[in-house]
Short mmCIF file of C-alpha atoms in Angstrom, two decimals:
data_model
loop_
_atom_site.label_atom_id
_atom_site.label_comp_id
_atom_site.label_asym_id
_atom_site.label_seq_id
_atom_site.Cartn_x
_atom_site.Cartn_y
_atom_site.Cartn_z
CA MET I 15 -34.75 0.05 -10.05
CA ILE I 16 -35.79 -0.57 -13.64
CA ARG I 17 -37.71 -3.66 -14.71
CA ALA I 18 -38.98 -3.05 -18.23
CA LEU I 19 -41.58 -4.80 -20.35
CA ILE I 20 -41.14 -4.66 -24.13
CA LEU I 21 -44.31 -5.31 -26.09
CA GLY I 22 -42.54 -6.55 -29.18
CA GLY I 23 -42.73 -8.43 -32.43
CA THR I 24 -41.16 -5.81 -34.72
CA ALA I 25 -37.65 -5.20 -36.03
CA ASP I 26 -37.38 -2.09 -33.85
CA ALA I 27 -38.39 -4.12 -30.80
CA ASN I 28 -35.60 -6.59 -31.58
CA LEU I 29 -33.05 -3.77 -31.82
CA LEU I 30 -34.29 -2.38 -28.53
CA ALA I 31 -34.02 -5.78 -26.84
CA ALA I 32 -30.40 -6.05 -27.96
CA ALA I 33 -29.60 -2.57 -26.64
CA ILE I 34 -31.31 -3.25 -23.31
CA ALA I 35 -29.46 -6.55 -22.93
CA ARG I 36 -26.11 -4.87 -23.62
CA ALA I 37 -26.91 -2.22 -21.00
CA GLY I 38 -27.70 -4.91 -18.43
CA ILE I 39 -31.23 -3.63 -17.81
CA ASP I 40 -33.70 -6.07 -16.27
CA ALA I 41 -36.40 -6.56 -18.91
CA ILE I 42 -38.93 -8.99 -20.37
CA TYR I 43 -39.74 -9.28 -24.07
CA SER I 44 -43.36 -10.14 -24.86
CA TYR I 45 -44.54 -11.67 -28.15
CA GLY I 46 -48.20 -11.60 -29.07
CA GLY I 47 -48.06 -15.19 -30.29
CA ARG I 48 -48.92 -14.50 -33.94
CA THR I 49 -45.68 -16.04 -35.25
CA ALA I 50 -45.05 -19.77 -34.86
CA ALA I 51 -41.25 -19.40 -34.72
CA PRO I 52 -40.46 -15.93 -33.33
CA ALA I 53 -36.91 -14.66 -33.45
CA GLU I 54 -34.82 -15.49 -30.40
CA GLN I 55 -34.14 -12.60 -28.04
CA PRO I 56 -31.28 -11.83 -25.62
CA LEU I 57 -33.88 -11.23 -22.89
CA PRO I 58 -36.33 -13.45 -21.00
CA THR I 59 -39.31 -13.93 -23.31
CA ARG I 60 -43.02 -14.56 -22.87
CA ILE I 61 -45.47 -15.47 -25.65
CA GLY I 62 -49.21 -14.88 -25.75
CA GLY I 63 -51.84 -12.36 -24.73
CA PHE I 64 -52.41 -10.89 -21.28
CA GLY I 65 -56.18 -11.17 -21.07
CA GLY I 66 -57.17 -7.62 -21.89
CA ILE I 67 -56.60 -4.47 -19.87
CA SER I 68 -57.15 -6.04 -16.46
CA GLY I 69 -54.88 -8.98 -17.28
CA LEU I 70 -52.09 -6.69 -18.40
CA ALA I 71 -52.50 -4.50 -15.32
CA ASP I 72 -52.27 -7.60 -13.10
CA TYR I 73 -49.14 -8.69 -14.96
CA LEU I 74 -47.48 -5.30 -14.48
CA ARG I 75 -48.17 -5.43 -10.75
CA GLY I 76 -47.25 -9.09 -10.34
CA GLU I 77 -43.96 -8.80 -12.21
CA GLY I 78 -42.99 -5.47 -10.66
CA ILE I 79 -42.75 -3.76 -14.06
CA SER I 80 -41.47 -0.20 -13.75
CA HIS I 81 -41.52 0.83 -17.45
CA VAL I 82 -43.46 -0.36 -20.52
CA ILE I 83 -42.24 0.14 -24.07
CA ASP I 84 -44.90 -0.48 -26.71
CA ALA I 85 -42.87 -1.56 -29.74
CA THR I 86 -45.70 -3.48 -31.39
CA HIS I 87 -46.73 -3.04 -35.02
CA PRO I 88 -48.48 0.31 -35.66
CA PHE I 89 -51.60 -1.67 -36.63
CA ALA I 90 -51.68 -3.70 -33.39
CA ALA I 91 -54.17 -1.13 -32.14
CA ASP I 92 -55.94 -3.31 -29.57
CA MET I 93 -52.68 -4.14 -27.79
CA SER I 94 -51.61 -0.50 -27.83
CA ARG I 95 -54.95 0.67 -26.42
CA ASN I 96 -54.76 -1.99 -23.70
CA ALA I 97 -51.25 -0.85 -22.81
CA ILE I 98 -52.35 2.76 -22.51
CA ALA I 99 -55.23 1.83 -20.22
CA ALA I 100 -53.29 -0.70 -18.10
CA CYS I 101 -50.38 1.67 -17.60
CA ALA I 102 -52.81 4.41 -16.56
CA GLN I 103 -54.44 2.07 -14.04
CA THR I 104 -51.10 1.05 -12.52
CA ALA I 105 -49.31 4.42 -12.87
CA THR I 106 -46.62 2.70 -14.96
CA PRO I 107 -44.65 4.94 -17.34
CA LEU I 108 -45.34 4.06 -20.98
CA LEU I 109 -43.41 4.96 -24.12
CA ALA I 110 -44.27 3.92 -27.67
CA LEU I 111 -41.38 3.07 -29.99
CA GLU I 112 -43.00 3.97 -33.29
CA ARG I 113 -41.46 5.00 -36.58
CA ALA I 114 -43.11 7.86 -38.44
CA PRO I 115 -45.51 6.77 -41.20
CA TRP I 116 -44.36 6.83 -44.80
CA GLU I 117 -45.03 9.99 -46.75
CA ARG I 118 -46.10 10.05 -50.37
CA THR I 119 -43.24 11.06 -52.69
CA PRO I 120 -43.23 12.04 -56.39
CA GLY I 121 -44.00 8.99 -58.52
CA ASP I 122 -46.05 7.18 -55.86
CA ARG I 123 -49.44 5.99 -57.08
CA TRP I 124 -51.17 5.69 -53.73
CA ILE I 125 -54.87 5.28 -53.07
CA GLU I 126 -55.11 6.02 -49.34
CA VAL I 127 -57.94 4.27 -47.49
CA ALA I 128 -59.03 4.17 -43.86
CA ASP I 129 -59.23 0.42 -43.25
CA VAL I 130 -59.23 -3.08 -44.73
CA ALA I 131 -62.86 -2.88 -45.83
CA ALA I 132 -62.08 0.25 -47.83
CA ALA I 133 -59.02 -1.46 -49.33
CA VAL I 134 -61.22 -4.32 -50.57
CA ALA I 135 -63.64 -1.84 -52.13
CA ALA I 136 -60.78 0.02 -53.85
CA LEU I 137 -59.72 -3.02 -55.90
CA PRO I 138 -60.94 -3.08 -59.50
CA GLU I 139 -63.93 -5.13 -60.61
CA ARG I 140 -61.95 -6.85 -63.37
CA ARG I 141 -59.61 -9.71 -62.45
CA ALA I 142 -56.18 -8.49 -61.37
CA ASN I 143 -52.93 -9.89 -59.98
CA VAL I 144 -52.71 -8.47 -56.45
CA PHE I 145 -49.84 -8.51 -53.95
CA LEU I 146 -51.62 -8.54 -50.59
CA ALA I 147 -48.88 -7.33 -48.23
CA ILE I 148 -50.93 -6.88 -45.06
CA GLY I 149 -50.25 -9.95 -42.90
CA ARG I 150 -52.40 -13.01 -42.32
CA GLN I 151 -54.84 -11.55 -39.79
CA HIS I 152 -56.65 -9.31 -42.26
CA ILE I 153 -56.99 -11.30 -45.48
CA ALA I 154 -60.48 -12.79 -45.00
CA PRO I 155 -62.35 -9.65 -46.15
CA PHE I 156 -60.68 -9.95 -49.55
CA GLY I 157 -62.75 -13.06 -50.12
CA ALA I 158 -65.46 -10.60 -51.16
CA ARG I 159 -63.39 -10.04 -54.33
CA PRO I 160 -62.75 -13.69 -55.33
CA GLN I 161 -62.08 -12.84 -58.97
CA HIS I 162 -58.56 -11.65 -58.18
CA ALA I 163 -55.33 -13.68 -58.03
CA TYR I 164 -53.69 -12.90 -54.69
CA THR I 165 -50.09 -13.34 -53.61
CA LEU I 166 -49.38 -13.24 -49.88
CA ARG I 167 -46.10 -13.25 -47.99
CA PHE I 168 -45.88 -14.79 -44.52
CA VAL I 169 -43.08 -15.50 -42.07
CA ASP I 170 -44.57 -18.96 -41.40
CA PRO I 171 -46.50 -21.36 -43.68
CA PRO I 172 -50.23 -20.62 -43.27
CA GLY I 173 -51.05 -24.04 -41.81
CA GLU I 174 -54.71 -23.74 -42.76
CA THR I 175 -56.82 -23.25 -45.85
CA LEU I 176 -56.79 -19.61 -46.85
CA PRO I 177 -60.14 -17.82 -47.22
CA LEU I 178 -59.28 -16.85 -50.80
CA PRO I 179 -60.05 -19.11 -53.79
CA ASP I 180 -56.96 -18.05 -55.80
CA ALA I 181 -53.99 -17.41 -53.53
CA ASP I 182 -50.26 -18.09 -53.69
CA VAL I 183 -48.13 -17.85 -50.56
CA ILE I 184 -44.49 -16.79 -50.32
CA VAL I 185 -42.88 -17.91 -47.05
CA SER I 186 -40.00 -15.59 -46.25
CA ARG I 187 -38.72 -13.40 -43.43
CA GLY I 188 -37.57 -9.84 -44.14
CA PRO I 189 -36.06 -7.37 -44.35
CA PHE I 190 -36.17 -7.36 -48.16
CA THR I 191 -33.95 -5.36 -50.49
CA LEU I 192 -35.24 -2.94 -53.09
CA GLU I 193 -33.64 -4.95 -55.88
CA ALA I 194 -35.25 -8.20 -54.73
CA GLU I 195 -38.66 -6.57 -54.40
CA ILE I 196 -38.47 -5.08 -57.90
CA GLU I 197 -37.46 -8.45 -59.33
CA MET I 198 -40.33 -10.22 -57.53
CA MET I 199 -42.93 -7.69 -58.68
CA ARG I 200 -41.84 -7.92 -62.28
CA ALA I 201 -41.48 -11.71 -62.28
CA ARG I 202 -44.95 -12.17 -60.79
CA ALA I 203 -46.52 -9.44 -62.96
CA PHE I 204 -48.32 -7.73 -60.11
CA GLU I 205 -50.88 -5.13 -61.10
CA TRP I 206 -51.90 -3.87 -57.65
CA ILE I 207 -50.39 -3.82 -54.16
CA VAL I 208 -52.30 -3.55 -50.91
CA ALA I 209 -50.16 -2.41 -47.97
CA ARG I 210 -50.44 -0.90 -44.52
CA ASN I 211 -48.58 2.30 -43.69
CA SER I 212 -46.19 0.68 -41.24
CA GLY I 213 -43.45 3.29 -41.57
CA GLY I 214 -39.79 2.70 -40.85
CA THR I 215 -37.22 1.09 -43.11
CA GLY I 216 -37.81 -2.63 -42.57
CA ALA I 217 -40.82 -2.88 -44.89
CA ARG I 218 -40.12 0.18 -47.02
CA ALA I 219 -38.57 -1.70 -49.94
CA LYS I 220 -41.90 -2.87 -51.35
CA ILE I 221 -43.19 0.70 -51.43
CA ASP I 222 -40.09 1.99 -53.19
CA ALA I 223 -40.23 -0.96 -55.58
CA ALA I 224 -43.86 -0.22 -56.43
CA ARG I 225 -42.88 3.35 -57.33
CA THR I 226 -40.02 2.09 -59.50
CA VAL I 227 -42.22 -0.41 -61.31
CA GLY I 228 -45.12 2.03 -61.54
CA LEU I 229 -47.68 0.00 -59.61
CA PRO I 230 -50.67 1.49 -57.80
CA VAL I 231 -50.64 0.95 -54.03
CA ILE I 232 -53.79 0.81 -51.94
CA MET I 233 -52.33 2.24 -48.74
CA ILE I 234 -54.20 1.60 -45.50
CA THR I 235 -53.66 4.45 -43.05
CA ARG I 236 -52.83 3.80 -39.42
CA PRO I 237 -55.56 3.42 -36.79
CA THR I 238 -56.07 6.37 -34.48
CA LEU I 239 -54.80 5.85 -30.92
CA PRO I 240 -55.11 7.97 -27.78
CA ASP I 241 -52.25 10.37 -27.20
CA ARG I 242 -49.20 8.77 -25.58
CA PRO I 243 -45.50 9.56 -25.28
CA ARG I 244 -43.60 8.19 -28.26
CA ALA I 245 -40.07 7.88 -29.61
CA GLU I 246 -38.81 7.07 -33.09
CA SER I 247 -35.46 5.51 -32.22
CA VAL I 248 -33.91 2.93 -29.93
CA SER I 249 -31.47 5.52 -28.62
CA ALA I 250 -34.37 7.76 -27.53
CA VAL I 251 -35.94 4.86 -25.62
CA MET I 252 -32.63 4.10 -23.92
CA GLU I 253 -32.33 7.73 -22.81
CA TRP I 254 -35.89 7.52 -21.45
CA LEU I 255 -34.75 4.51 -19.43
CA GLY I 256 -31.81 6.52 -18.14
CA HIS I 257 -29.15 4.92 -20.34
CA ARG I 258 -27.25 6.29 -23.28
CA THR I 259 -26.36 4.15 -26.28
CA CYS I 260 -24.13 4.63 -29.29
CA LEU I 261 -26.35 2.36 -31.35
CA GLY I 262 -27.49 5.21 -33.58
CA ALA I 263 -30.84 3.55 -34.37
#
């Protein structure tokens, strides 16, 4: 009998939760707790960490979890590594729902870097207007380049003083259209964009808009994870769970 755990917080995780609920599969949706007002789900929901590998392994045993789907953000590397280890300890099948990374296309002005520290170093010395599209957890290192004017976009208001002397915050929840992203970039006169290679379609508009406007993008590549089974669509996950869906996602 299936009792699935979705490690969520992404648009794909939300689509998967809807498909699982429609199929009548017993499942729990887990949020990491980064968002103050997470989107409601059609499944029982838990919020917060597990307490590392051992805590997650204990949770899997205690809740009788038969399958784990890691649908976290591609840059939530610690959670993904913990899931790999905990599932190995408990012999629980694991599947990652992970969209392929974006590929450079003609017209893209990407500077690909390995991590946030390299992204900071890639910014120019002269003052520039920078769209920092990397989420709130990784902005502190940019304090090393205080000469820049930064714009950040969060789902929730920051609630605390940002570690950047010149920062403007846009509070908005995606997905965002290409047209809206182009308009925002032109209206705010951005000169640089810093982004993570999340892949998928939900956050793609800013990358396509940067190409249209001709802006350079400092693109942070994904962290390296141990090998694990993965799928790129909700329908593939549902088949792995033994159910077929006509969702087409």
